[in-house]
Tab-separated table of C-alpha atoms in Angstrom:
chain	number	residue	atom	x	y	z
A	119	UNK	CA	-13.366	11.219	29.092
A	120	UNK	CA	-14.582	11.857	25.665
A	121	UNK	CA	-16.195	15.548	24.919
A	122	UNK	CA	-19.815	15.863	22.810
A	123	UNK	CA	-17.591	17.385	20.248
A	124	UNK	CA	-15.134	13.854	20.260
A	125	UNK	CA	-18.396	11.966	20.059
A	126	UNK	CA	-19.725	13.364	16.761
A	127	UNK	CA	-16.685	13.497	14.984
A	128	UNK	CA	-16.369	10.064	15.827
A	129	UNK	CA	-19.879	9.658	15.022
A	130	UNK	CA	-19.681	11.521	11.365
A	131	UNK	CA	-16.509	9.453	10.665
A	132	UNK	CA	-18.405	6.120	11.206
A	133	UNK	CA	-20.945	6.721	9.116
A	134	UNK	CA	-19.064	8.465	6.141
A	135	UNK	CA	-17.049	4.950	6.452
A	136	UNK	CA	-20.697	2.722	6.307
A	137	UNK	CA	-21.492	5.064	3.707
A	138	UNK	CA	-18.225	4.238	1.518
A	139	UNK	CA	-18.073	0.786	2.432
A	140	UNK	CA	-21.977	0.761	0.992
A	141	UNK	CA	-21.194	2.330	-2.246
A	142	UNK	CA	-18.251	0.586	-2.967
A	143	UNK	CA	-19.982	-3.229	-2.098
A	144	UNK	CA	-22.736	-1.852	-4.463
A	145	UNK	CA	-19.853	-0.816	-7.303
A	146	UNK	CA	-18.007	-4.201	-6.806
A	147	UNK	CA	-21.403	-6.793	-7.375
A	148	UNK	CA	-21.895	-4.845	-10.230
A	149	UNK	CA	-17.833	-4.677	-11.348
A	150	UNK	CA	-18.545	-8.610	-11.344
A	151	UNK	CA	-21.322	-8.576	-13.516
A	152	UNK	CA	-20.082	-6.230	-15.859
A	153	UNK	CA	-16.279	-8.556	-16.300
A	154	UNK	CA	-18.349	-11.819	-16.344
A	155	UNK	CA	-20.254	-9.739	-19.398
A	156	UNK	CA	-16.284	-8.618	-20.788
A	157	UNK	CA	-17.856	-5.009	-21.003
A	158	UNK	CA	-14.544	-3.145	-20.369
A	159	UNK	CA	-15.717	0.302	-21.031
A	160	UNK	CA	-17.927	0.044	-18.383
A	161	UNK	CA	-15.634	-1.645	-16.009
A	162	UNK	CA	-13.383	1.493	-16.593
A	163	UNK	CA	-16.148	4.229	-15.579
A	164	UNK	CA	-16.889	2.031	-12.561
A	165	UNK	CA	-13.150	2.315	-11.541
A	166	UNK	CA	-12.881	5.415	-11.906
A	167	UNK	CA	-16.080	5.407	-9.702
A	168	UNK	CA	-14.344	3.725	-6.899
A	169	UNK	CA	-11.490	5.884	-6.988
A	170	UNK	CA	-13.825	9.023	-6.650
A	171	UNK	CA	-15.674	7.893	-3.668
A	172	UNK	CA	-12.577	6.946	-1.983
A	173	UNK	CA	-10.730	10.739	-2.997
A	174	UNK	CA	-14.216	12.175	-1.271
A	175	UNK	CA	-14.048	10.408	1.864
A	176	UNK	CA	-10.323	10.895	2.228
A	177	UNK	CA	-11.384	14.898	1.844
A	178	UNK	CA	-13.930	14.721	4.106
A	179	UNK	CA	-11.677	12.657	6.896
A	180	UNK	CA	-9.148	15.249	6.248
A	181	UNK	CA	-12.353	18.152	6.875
A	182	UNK	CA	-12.925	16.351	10.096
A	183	UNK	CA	-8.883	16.450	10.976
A	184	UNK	CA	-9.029	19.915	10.423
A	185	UNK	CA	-12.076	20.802	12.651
């Protein structure tokens, strides 16, 4: 048996994951367009994009961990 407080950590860890997986299908159509356009500058600040959004939810999975 699962307690409320099981429930909503498992609840906040769902949607921080919908969240990422949002952002980051977002950040990859627009990866594409920016390669097929060779724009490489950008394609570097959208990496570095990705790699932020995946350092925050690893921080706040590691919050929840904590808790």
């Amino acid at each position: 048996m699962t307690t409320c407080r099981q429930k909503v950590d498992l609840e906040i860890r769902e949607l921080l994951i919908d969240k990422a997986k949002n952002y980051l299908s977002v950040i990859a159509a627009t990866s594409h367009l920016v390669q097929v356009n060779g724009n490489t500058e950008m394609l570097s600040k959208i990496i570095s994009y990705v790699e932020h959004i995946n350092n925050i939810v690893d921080k706040c999975l590691s919050l929840l961990d904590e808790m």
